[in-house]
XYZ file of C-alpha atoms in Angstrom:
705
model
C -204.013 -74.000 16.507
C -201.374 -75.608 18.746
C -202.443 -77.310 21.980
C -201.415 -74.755 24.634
C -203.082 -76.438 27.619
C -199.766 -77.720 28.998
C -197.384 -74.997 27.788
C -196.739 -71.320 28.468
C -195.183 -68.381 26.645
C -191.402 -68.293 26.929
C -191.204 -64.542 27.580
C -193.688 -64.658 30.461
C -191.836 -67.671 31.856
C -188.561 -65.735 31.687
C -190.104 -62.736 33.463
C -191.206 -65.081 36.248
C -187.623 -66.307 36.509
C -186.359 -62.742 36.793
C -188.994 -62.098 39.453
C -187.443 -64.963 41.444
C -184.105 -63.178 41.132
C -185.696 -59.994 42.472
C -187.348 -61.839 45.356
C -183.925 -62.969 46.589
C -183.545 -59.315 47.630
C -186.413 -59.854 50.099
C -184.805 -62.860 51.801
C -183.645 -61.683 55.216
C -181.162 -64.572 55.457
C -179.253 -63.036 52.528
C -176.721 -60.363 53.576
C -177.869 -56.818 52.789
C -175.311 -55.933 50.136
C -176.003 -59.237 48.389
C -179.689 -58.334 48.392
C -178.811 -55.033 46.691
C -176.826 -57.015 44.109
C -179.865 -59.169 43.351
C -181.800 -55.984 42.530
C -178.906 -54.964 40.273
C -178.879 -58.385 38.577
C -182.645 -58.200 38.057
C -182.130 -54.757 36.471
C -179.375 -55.837 34.070
C -181.319 -59.003 33.208
C -184.336 -56.874 32.297
C -182.148 -54.588 30.175
C -180.932 -57.528 28.130
C -184.462 -58.948 27.903
C -185.703 -55.737 26.290
C -182.725 -55.469 23.971
C -182.981 -59.073 22.765
C -186.369 -60.650 23.340
C -188.568 -57.560 23.154
C -186.404 -56.335 20.280
C -186.959 -59.511 18.261
C -190.725 -59.485 18.947
C -190.805 -55.800 17.984
C -189.287 -56.676 14.603
C -191.565 -59.692 14.209
C -194.662 -57.601 14.942
C -193.816 -55.464 11.898
C -192.529 -58.159 9.550
C -194.718 -61.178 10.413
C -197.539 -59.732 12.487
C -199.765 -62.841 12.274
C -197.152 -65.380 13.378
C -198.568 -67.543 16.189
C -196.483 -68.577 19.190
C -196.839 -72.352 19.520
C -196.667 -72.277 23.326
C -199.318 -69.600 23.971
C -201.222 -69.035 20.726
C -200.370 -65.310 20.828
C -199.260 -63.100 17.943
C -196.089 -60.987 18.377
C -198.233 -57.944 19.188
C -200.173 -59.881 21.822
C -196.944 -61.163 23.330
C -195.638 -57.598 23.573
C -198.821 -56.419 25.288
C -198.578 -59.224 27.865
C -194.901 -58.410 28.412
C -195.474 -54.674 28.903
C -198.232 -55.385 31.419
C -196.158 -57.921 33.378
C -193.072 -55.684 33.409
C -195.030 -52.716 34.791
C -195.904 -54.818 37.852
C -192.240 -55.805 38.224
C -191.112 -52.166 38.097
C -193.407 -51.332 41.014
C -192.143 -54.371 42.946
C -188.511 -53.466 42.226
C -189.013 -49.890 43.434
C -190.588 -51.078 46.682
C -187.880 -53.676 47.366
C -185.110 -51.217 46.526
C -186.509 -48.674 48.995
C -186.704 -51.335 51.723
C -183.129 -52.512 51.170
C -181.871 -48.919 50.905
C -183.452 -48.029 54.263
C -181.808 -51.027 55.923
C -178.419 -50.183 54.402
C -178.652 -46.686 55.855
C -178.597 -48.215 59.343
C -175.083 -49.390 58.458
C -173.985 -46.012 57.083
C -174.414 -46.962 53.412
C -176.595 -44.290 51.827
C -177.492 -43.352 48.276
C -178.557 -39.749 48.754
C -180.743 -37.315 46.899
C -179.417 -33.797 46.501
C -181.723 -32.355 49.153
C -180.336 -34.844 51.699
C -176.740 -33.640 51.422
C -175.071 -31.976 54.380
C -173.727 -28.450 53.816
C -170.139 -29.674 53.497
C -171.283 -32.324 51.011
C -173.105 -29.731 48.914
C -169.868 -27.747 48.659
C -167.953 -30.886 47.691
C -170.502 -31.800 44.993
C -170.541 -28.264 43.564
C -166.764 -28.283 43.295
C -166.781 -31.790 41.792
C -169.342 -30.719 39.208
C -167.326 -27.658 38.284
C -163.984 -29.448 38.031
C -164.820 -32.961 36.836
C -168.275 -33.014 35.241
C -169.119 -29.701 33.572
C -165.957 -29.550 31.402
C -166.876 -32.770 29.575
C -170.639 -32.266 29.150
C -172.191 -31.846 25.704
C -175.605 -30.211 26.237
C -177.823 -29.770 23.198
C -181.075 -28.003 22.429
C -183.495 -29.123 19.716
C -184.765 -26.478 17.309
C -184.797 -25.814 13.572
C -181.000 -25.664 13.540
C -180.402 -28.555 15.927
C -182.218 -31.822 15.028
C -183.321 -34.339 17.627
C -180.128 -36.247 18.471
C -179.441 -39.957 18.389
C -179.670 -41.175 21.993
C -177.300 -44.046 22.637
C -178.538 -47.405 23.842
C -178.698 -47.663 27.664
C -176.841 -44.393 28.151
C -178.055 -42.079 30.897
C -179.423 -38.696 29.779
C -180.791 -35.594 31.418
C -183.834 -34.240 29.628
C -185.162 -30.729 30.177
C -188.287 -28.931 28.947
C -187.272 -25.281 28.568
C -188.956 -22.006 27.770
C -186.976 -19.823 25.371
C -188.591 -16.561 24.240
C -191.961 -17.927 25.355
C -191.463 -21.013 23.174
C -191.162 -24.527 24.662
C -187.979 -26.352 23.741
C -186.390 -29.719 24.479
C -182.805 -29.934 25.702
C -180.726 -33.020 26.455
C -177.460 -33.655 28.261
C -175.898 -37.084 27.720
C -174.153 -38.336 30.862
C -170.611 -39.089 29.639
C -169.635 -42.757 29.846
C -166.274 -41.653 31.242
C -167.952 -40.553 34.477
C -168.682 -42.981 37.322
C -172.295 -44.001 38.006
C -172.059 -42.580 41.525
C -169.846 -40.080 43.329
C -168.702 -41.017 46.827
C -168.771 -38.242 49.390
C -166.017 -37.472 51.917
C -166.458 -38.744 55.452
C -166.392 -41.914 57.500
C -169.626 -43.438 56.196
C -170.284 -44.779 52.703
C -172.422 -41.947 51.370
C -172.815 -41.372 47.656
C -174.990 -39.660 45.061
C -175.595 -40.578 41.440
C -173.694 -38.589 38.843
C -176.920 -38.165 36.868
C -178.594 -36.504 39.853
C -175.672 -34.091 40.228
C -176.099 -33.040 36.591
C -179.865 -32.852 37.035
C -179.398 -30.429 39.922
C -177.222 -28.146 37.777
C -179.459 -28.011 34.690
C -180.374 -24.402 35.499
C -176.694 -23.486 35.569
C -176.074 -25.210 32.218
C -179.038 -23.516 30.488
C -178.751 -20.271 32.441
C -180.467 -18.132 29.782
C -183.612 -20.278 29.709
C -186.452 -21.024 32.088
C -186.449 -24.656 33.232
C -190.030 -25.924 33.161
C -189.291 -29.598 33.829
C -186.335 -31.921 34.042
C -185.760 -35.633 34.487
C -183.205 -38.416 34.194
C -184.034 -40.854 31.405
C -182.626 -43.810 29.529
C -183.485 -45.328 26.137
C -183.178 -49.075 25.504
C -182.712 -50.065 21.875
C -183.299 -53.277 19.977
C -179.992 -55.167 19.974
C -181.277 -58.363 18.362
C -179.211 -58.098 15.212
C -178.270 -61.061 13.081
C -174.782 -60.857 11.553
C -175.954 -63.081 8.699
C -178.901 -60.829 7.822
C -178.583 -59.344 4.332
C -180.156 -56.168 5.649
C -176.826 -55.243 7.167
C -175.248 -55.192 3.699
C -171.710 -56.361 4.416
C -169.241 -56.533 1.577
C -168.722 -60.112 0.430
C -164.945 -59.827 0.665
C -164.950 -58.334 4.152
C -163.381 -60.614 6.781
C -165.666 -61.936 9.508
C -163.879 -60.117 12.315
C -164.354 -56.824 10.501
C -167.978 -57.735 9.896
C -168.546 -58.182 13.630
C -166.899 -54.837 14.439
C -169.290 -53.133 12.022
C -172.229 -55.003 13.533
C -171.348 -53.737 17.029
C -171.460 -50.161 15.784
C -174.881 -50.761 14.196
C -176.293 -52.150 17.459
C -176.132 -48.652 18.962
C -178.500 -47.234 16.332
C -181.428 -49.654 16.228
C -185.015 -48.787 17.131
C -185.964 -47.898 20.741
C -187.963 -50.561 22.585
C -188.201 -48.901 26.024
C -188.032 -45.465 27.656
C -187.245 -45.267 31.383
C -187.877 -42.066 33.340
C -186.433 -41.291 36.754
C -189.449 -39.147 37.682
C -192.918 -38.340 36.308
C -193.149 -35.645 33.641
C -196.029 -33.687 32.131
C -198.194 -35.115 29.365
C -196.745 -32.519 26.962
C -193.128 -33.446 27.708
C -193.910 -37.167 27.557
C -195.788 -36.874 24.275
C -192.788 -35.052 22.771
C -190.404 -37.897 23.745
C -192.815 -40.580 22.558
C -193.119 -38.928 19.144
C -189.430 -38.225 18.634
C -187.910 -41.509 19.780
C -190.510 -42.985 18.890
C -192.083 -45.212 21.560
C -195.639 -45.959 22.637
C -197.097 -45.242 26.072
C -196.841 -48.997 26.827
C -193.077 -48.784 26.432
C -192.587 -46.009 29.009
C -191.699 -46.872 32.609
C -191.322 -44.403 35.483
C -189.340 -45.406 38.563
C -187.579 -43.673 41.436
C -185.147 -46.591 41.810
C -181.800 -46.196 39.988
C -181.909 -46.892 36.259
C -178.389 -48.356 36.420
C -176.985 -50.267 39.361
C -173.508 -51.418 38.391
C -172.167 -49.547 41.414
C -173.721 -52.170 43.726
C -170.920 -54.624 42.932
C -168.128 -52.324 44.146
C -169.660 -51.011 47.380
C -168.107 -53.771 49.477
C -164.621 -52.596 48.470
C -165.211 -49.349 50.377
C -166.227 -50.985 53.651
C -164.216 -51.946 56.701
C -163.441 -55.633 57.129
C -166.005 -56.040 59.914
C -168.753 -54.295 57.985
C -167.960 -56.236 54.826
C -168.163 -59.499 56.745
C -171.573 -58.521 58.138
C -173.099 -57.355 54.854
C -171.757 -59.768 52.214
C -171.560 -63.501 51.626
C -168.568 -65.116 53.322
C -165.668 -65.551 50.884
C -164.882 -69.066 49.744
C -161.981 -70.803 48.084
C -162.982 -73.445 45.511
C -161.955 -76.896 46.650
C -159.787 -79.405 44.844
C -161.757 -82.419 43.544
C -161.260 -85.426 45.784
C -158.694 -87.763 44.314
C -156.974 -85.013 42.309
C -153.457 -83.817 43.118
C -152.566 -80.384 41.793
C -148.946 -80.846 42.892
C -148.524 -83.712 40.433
C -148.926 -83.919 36.630
C -152.584 -84.044 35.616
C -152.111 -86.156 32.468
C -151.329 -89.476 34.224
C -154.178 -88.848 36.662
C -156.635 -88.499 33.770
C -155.184 -91.570 32.099
C -155.870 -93.515 35.305
C -159.496 -92.391 35.669
C -161.905 -89.679 34.527
C -161.943 -86.381 36.414
C -165.034 -84.254 37.000
C -164.744 -80.627 38.087
C -167.855 -79.086 39.658
C -167.733 -75.281 39.511
C -167.693 -73.107 41.568
C -167.472 -75.579 44.444
C -164.276 -76.902 42.882
C -161.831 -74.804 40.908
C -160.793 -74.808 37.249
C -157.154 -75.316 38.264
C -156.917 -78.980 37.255
C -157.964 -78.136 33.686
C -155.689 -75.079 33.487
C -152.777 -77.137 34.845
C -153.475 -79.749 32.166
C -153.281 -77.139 29.383
C -150.149 -75.577 30.870
C -148.297 -78.901 31.173
C -149.486 -79.933 27.691
C -147.899 -76.768 26.294
C -144.484 -78.130 27.292
C -145.124 -81.889 27.061
C -142.978 -83.278 24.219
C -145.584 -85.992 23.588
C -148.368 -83.474 22.895
C -148.938 -82.849 19.192
C -151.931 -80.530 19.190
C -154.569 -78.749 21.259
C -157.965 -77.910 19.783
C -160.667 -75.972 21.622
C -164.036 -74.290 21.060
C -164.355 -70.917 22.779
C -167.633 -69.073 23.362
C -166.925 -66.718 26.280
C -163.694 -65.863 28.095
C -162.820 -63.683 31.054
C -161.207 -60.280 30.485
C -158.046 -61.805 31.943
C -157.655 -65.408 30.842
C -154.843 -67.751 31.886
C -156.233 -70.220 29.378
C -155.321 -67.944 26.473
C -151.818 -67.432 27.826
C -151.301 -71.207 28.096
C -152.664 -71.773 24.580
C -150.324 -69.081 23.272
C -147.420 -70.689 25.137
C -148.293 -74.020 23.501
C -148.276 -72.447 20.034
C -144.997 -70.684 20.743
C -143.571 -74.044 21.893
C -144.374 -75.514 18.490
C -147.666 -77.245 19.244
C -150.471 -77.151 16.693
C -153.086 -75.031 18.496
C -156.483 -74.425 16.896
C -159.125 -72.249 18.541
C -162.673 -72.124 17.187
C -163.805 -68.745 18.548
C -167.443 -67.747 18.289
C -167.419 -64.017 17.565
C -171.234 -63.952 17.766
C -171.366 -64.630 21.531
C -173.853 -61.904 22.364
C -172.373 -58.897 24.227
C -168.970 -60.640 24.363
C -168.180 -59.991 20.709
C -165.519 -57.342 21.333
C -163.800 -59.404 24.024
C -163.649 -62.408 21.688
C -162.321 -60.239 18.859
C -159.522 -59.041 21.144
C -158.604 -62.569 22.257
C -158.681 -63.882 18.679
C -156.086 -61.290 17.714
C -153.882 -62.284 20.673
C -154.077 -65.972 19.729
C -153.280 -65.285 16.078
C -150.276 -63.192 17.071
C -148.929 -66.158 19.057
C -149.216 -68.473 16.062
C -152.496 -70.224 16.876
C -154.902 -71.112 14.092
C -158.124 -69.207 14.742
C -161.385 -70.193 13.047
C -164.492 -68.049 13.501
C -167.183 -70.655 14.002
C -169.387 -72.153 11.300
C -171.572 -70.359 8.768
C -175.233 -70.109 9.863
C -174.594 -71.818 13.221
C -173.176 -70.534 16.501
C -170.547 -72.834 17.973
C -171.739 -73.046 21.579
C -170.077 -76.349 22.520
C -167.385 -76.494 25.194
C -164.861 -79.070 24.003
C -161.077 -79.272 24.251
C -158.994 -82.060 22.702
C -155.350 -82.750 23.509
C -153.697 -85.158 21.067
C -150.590 -87.021 22.233
C -148.222 -89.464 20.570
C -146.800 -91.983 23.025
C -145.013 -95.272 22.364
C -145.933 -95.135 18.698
C -149.668 -94.648 19.182
C -152.006 -91.646 19.258
C -153.759 -90.919 22.538
C -156.469 -88.390 23.308
C -157.432 -86.431 26.398
C -160.833 -84.805 25.982
C -162.494 -82.156 28.093
C -166.231 -81.553 27.677
C -168.080 -78.957 29.758
C -171.488 -77.497 30.413
C -170.151 -73.944 30.740
C -167.619 -71.582 29.252
C -163.856 -71.435 29.740
C -164.362 -68.252 31.725
C -162.223 -68.147 34.850
C -164.376 -65.400 36.372
C -167.817 -66.930 35.862
C -166.435 -70.307 36.989
C -166.541 -68.726 40.461
C -170.183 -67.671 40.014
C -171.890 -70.289 37.816
C -172.517 -73.935 38.677
C -171.059 -76.014 35.854
C -169.528 -79.420 35.218
C -166.319 -80.193 33.356
C -165.386 -83.764 32.431
C -161.766 -84.626 31.598
C -161.371 -88.119 30.159
C -158.863 -90.300 28.342
C -161.624 -92.558 27.001
C -160.421 -93.467 23.481
C -163.929 -93.619 21.985
C -164.835 -90.139 23.220
C -161.419 -88.908 22.070
C -161.902 -90.298 18.574
C -165.344 -88.676 18.393
C -163.870 -85.361 19.568
C -161.140 -85.567 16.917
C -163.780 -86.280 14.272
C -165.832 -83.353 15.629
C -162.948 -80.892 15.278
C -162.134 -82.143 11.782
C -165.752 -81.525 10.794
C -165.765 -78.042 12.341
C -162.696 -77.101 10.331
C -164.518 -77.842 7.071
C -167.906 -76.509 8.188
C -169.601 -79.913 8.346
C -172.346 -79.950 11.010
C -174.341 -82.955 9.755
C -172.117 -85.886 10.690
C -172.898 -88.606 13.232
C -170.762 -89.843 16.134
C -170.454 -93.062 18.100
C -170.529 -91.539 21.586
C -171.160 -87.794 21.447
C -174.552 -86.260 20.692
C -173.874 -83.213 18.511
C -176.351 -80.526 17.464
C -177.707 -79.740 14.983
C -177.341 -83.284 13.602
C -177.834 -85.863 16.369
C -178.500 -84.120 19.701
C -182.290 -83.812 19.489
C -182.782 -87.198 17.838
C -180.504 -88.783 20.419
C -182.488 -87.262 23.297
C -185.783 -88.368 21.744
C -184.381 -91.887 21.350
C -183.496 -91.959 25.056
C -186.960 -90.671 26.049
C -188.544 -93.355 23.855
C -186.520 -95.992 25.772
C -188.117 -94.758 28.983
C -191.605 -94.589 27.425
C -191.269 -98.274 26.556
C -190.788 -99.011 30.284
C -194.091 -97.290 31.116
C -194.381 -96.801 34.882
C -190.828 -98.019 35.474
C -189.383 -95.267 33.280
C -187.376 -92.471 34.905
C -186.016 -89.175 33.537
C -184.043 -86.558 35.448
C -183.011 -83.350 33.648
C -181.119 -80.269 34.791
C -180.779 -77.228 32.554
C -181.339 -73.508 32.193
C -184.343 -73.468 29.871
C -186.765 -75.633 27.920
C -188.647 -74.234 24.907
C -188.195 -76.825 22.123
C -191.730 -77.934 21.157
C -190.567 -81.350 19.914
C -188.875 -82.181 23.205
C -191.789 -80.734 25.193
C -194.196 -82.954 23.251
C -191.972 -85.997 23.815
C -191.797 -85.322 27.565
C -195.589 -84.998 27.608
C -195.794 -88.403 25.919
C -193.470 -89.829 28.556
C -195.684 -88.451 31.310
C -198.790 -89.919 29.688
C -197.021 -93.299 29.538
C -196.402 -93.172 33.308
C -192.719 -92.195 33.173
C -191.684 -90.197 36.227
C -190.007 -87.004 35.014
C -188.129 -84.670 37.337
C -186.689 -81.429 35.971
C -184.470 -78.781 37.551
C -184.932 -75.781 35.242
C -183.496 -72.479 36.430
C -185.051 -70.113 33.910
C -187.557 -70.453 31.071
C -189.803 -73.503 31.357
C -192.485 -73.643 28.679
C -193.861 -76.998 29.812
C -196.371 -76.812 32.647
C -196.376 -79.744 35.109
C -199.342 -81.366 36.782
C -201.841 -80.979 33.922
C -204.216 -83.999 34.074
C -203.749 -86.473 31.214
C -200.890 -84.340 29.903
C -198.041 -83.712 32.341
C -199.288 -85.131 35.636
C -196.090 -87.199 36.085
C -193.788 -84.220 35.552
C -192.329 -82.172 38.416
C -190.262 -79.009 37.906
C -188.240 -76.949 40.352
C -186.107 -73.842 39.903
C -183.169 -72.887 42.131
C -182.091 -69.256 42.414
C -179.362 -68.629 44.957
C -175.891 -67.274 45.533
C -174.543 -69.007 42.416
C -176.201 -69.076 39.003
C -177.346 -72.615 38.210
C -175.911 -73.334 34.769
C -175.013 -77.034 34.424
C -176.889 -79.218 31.951
C -177.353 -82.899 32.820
C -179.597 -85.467 31.125
C -180.353 -88.786 32.883
C -182.539 -91.495 31.343
C -183.375 -94.652 33.294
C -182.013 -95.836 36.617
C -179.467 -98.224 38.058
C -177.287 -100.165 35.621
C -179.670 -99.263 32.778
C -179.217 -95.497 33.180
C -177.802 -93.342 30.361
C -176.244 -90.099 31.655
C -174.959 -87.106 29.669
C -173.559 -83.679 30.472
C -174.068 -81.064 27.771
C -173.603 -77.502 26.593
C -177.209 -77.397 25.355
C -180.494 -76.456 26.954
C -183.724 -77.896 25.526
C -184.239 -74.805 23.363
C -184.776 -74.782 19.620
C -181.816 -72.427 19.195
C -179.603 -75.039 20.914
C -180.965 -78.132 19.218
C -181.279 -76.719 15.683
C -179.315 -73.464 15.326
C -176.106 -74.111 17.256
C -173.233 -76.551 17.380
C -173.646 -78.227 20.777
C -172.156 -81.329 22.366
C -173.558 -83.779 24.918
C -171.088 -86.289 26.308
C -171.963 -89.640 27.924
C -170.665 -90.339 31.420
C -169.125 -93.809 31.687
C -166.955 -93.591 34.808
C -168.850 -94.962 37.858
C -167.271 -92.532 40.324
C -168.130 -89.563 38.120
C -171.705 -90.808 37.768
C -171.986 -91.093 41.552
C -170.692 -87.547 41.951
C -173.271 -86.199 39.487
C -176.035 -88.171 41.200
C -175.062 -86.617 44.519
C -175.265 -83.170 42.933
C -178.689 -83.835 41.372
C -180.099 -85.419 44.532
C -178.877 -82.472 46.611
C -180.491 -79.990 44.215
C -183.768 -81.927 44.190
C -183.832 -81.964 48.005
C -183.437 -78.169 48.189
C -186.257 -76.574 50.180
C -184.622 -73.198 50.862
C -183.765 -71.717 47.466
C -185.850 -74.031 45.277
C -189.291 -73.074 44.015
C -191.757 -75.572 42.542
C -193.436 -74.717 39.234
C -197.233 -74.917 39.470
C -199.636 -75.897 36.707
C -200.646 -72.226 36.239
C -197.056 -71.101 35.586
C -196.452 -69.570 39.013
C -193.810 -70.760 41.484
C -194.215 -71.687 45.155
C -191.735 -72.310 47.930
C -191.273 -75.971 48.771
C -192.294 -77.022 52.289
C -189.540 -77.482 54.881
C -190.462 -80.748 56.621
C -187.611 -81.311 59.065
C -184.276 -79.922 57.951
C -183.712 -76.874 55.747
C -181.693 -77.880 52.675
C -179.816 -75.193 50.755
C -178.246 -77.221 47.938
C -175.574 -74.684 47.020
C -174.407 -74.292 50.611
C -174.328 -78.073 51.069
C -172.291 -78.585 47.893
C -169.947 -75.805 48.942
C -169.425 -77.444 52.331
C -168.930 -80.860 50.702
C -166.166 -79.491 48.475
C -164.330 -78.170 51.549
C -164.287 -81.547 53.320
C -160.879 -83.254 53.734
C -159.956 -85.561 50.875
C -160.083 -89.122 52.176
C -159.546 -90.907 48.869
C -156.927 -93.697 49.058
C -154.337 -91.933 46.907
C -154.421 -88.861 49.138
C -154.321 -90.922 52.338
C -151.301 -92.784 50.973
C -149.623 -89.470 50.172
C -150.160 -88.308 53.755
C -148.288 -91.360 55.052
C -145.159 -90.568 53.074
C -142.301 -88.762 54.732
C -141.191 -85.348 53.580
C -138.010 -86.944 52.226
C -140.020 -89.394 50.086
C -142.083 -86.533 48.671
C -138.948 -84.496 47.897
C -137.435 -87.535 46.177
C -140.565 -87.900 44.011
C -140.348 -84.252 43.027
C -136.650 -84.656 42.204
C -137.407 -87.686 40.016
C -140.019 -85.671 38.110
C -137.463 -82.922 37.513
């Protein structure tokens, strides 16, 4: 049996992370509509957790029932039981918090109403809306000998009714059409609305007018979506192209086994037993809640408010800053050639990188652009600039990962757009997801080849770059450039086992490189130092190595937003390890590894968390940081995060989290970093620019054409 005294189950750890998300909705310093959004984020997070993690354990419990989890010693069935129990507590907490936030929103005229709360004029409006816009597109169905129990789509809202027809009980279902909005806004000065599902629920008697309605409820089925496109069980034709394979896979996701049943209200034992048998689900998988089953509407409420009310109920808007020392009104290429640039999202914008791609598209010295793409925004300037480069005759190669979960269709669409523009599109590597974030611009200047390399911790997604904290390094370092060129050559031929001089690349050298760095610190004993920032840590080899470091006296500090399977503070195991988690306005997403201190420190930014899927099953890249100014900037970020005593929670040895004490000054790291990015740029190059006359600046622009 594995030693589980200093580790915890990854699923329980994740549920504790999602609980921290939910608890942000109880923070009275957070504006009310933002608190409602945190409940919505908790809800969508839990949806994905059931579809992926519970789904995979559900399969494992049938296929390999005696498999033991190395972090907890539990079988898949035991893990599921612990999950179901923990989630039931979270449902009750969510319902309570939702009701509290809803009551406070009503003070401001923002009300989600039940049908019996509608004013007379609103009842008339809803009846007319149902008749004109809802009823014509409904597809009600009864279940009897001529009508089999239907397939209920994953995460689609349904109305279920228990009818009496000729003294016989009968089940009827009405799928809520996806074309309808989640909520219907009512006329009037205030923001009053009612869920579309509740409108349909109210009119069930009108829909089944020849039957007696015994019971009715809103319900939703969550299905297992943990499907592997390389699994032979999906029986793809060998000559089918990969993009077609992914389209087929997306259709199959809708039909996998149910892993959860959510009910909007309690129902009788008879009705419940019928649903459990026909889906099928167990009683453990059924959750009853009066809070909304879907909450996407929460993100658009602010658009319906007056400016004053929006200002009072939402976070203040912000404009990402420009990194100090960077000029967006001048070419980016010579600036990168002079010194490395580091962009820190969302505090600083992606503009410098996008400008670099746009100018490279028309730079006669640029030969090629190569990039790995995992997730993109629905509207992506990056794709347009890559297409422009291809159309201008540049060799543009995009390695697009079509298996980016829940972004598959978006990536399929963008791959088609890139191909149409003349880009070479390669769909990842067989058996490995390409999760790295690397872009290489190859230039020929004065008879020699030069490289500009961008390596990031997050995706090239212009939308999430305003919501996720990430780092993006842009460097002209020739060694890193040569490694990046070698990396792209290997990707093109499916080689994932090569070694590199500077980059750590999974699955070949990332884990071994990290272990080598930890061993360097272990050799220093009490003088050793490790600072890590990431989303999750589950890899048992790295957990064991960090435990060894702690036992050797190395001081280990970790900023881990989500899953953390290593428990700190366990005597003779992890007593020199400290872990905090920050959940705030922005989603902490950057990955930074620091080993040592002072001139002896080795620093990397990476696309990889310390998870087995990242270190062994994906193509990931960690890049060393050589530039002193960039290192200082990252240190400032890490030190600010570690000092956080407002949004940070400290992981305890029992797996729970506690608020950190506020000694003198409250420190909200995200707010401090946001304020820092808005400070005036006092770097010498900018100060020199300010001294120049308008005529000198115009002359410079004229010289540049």
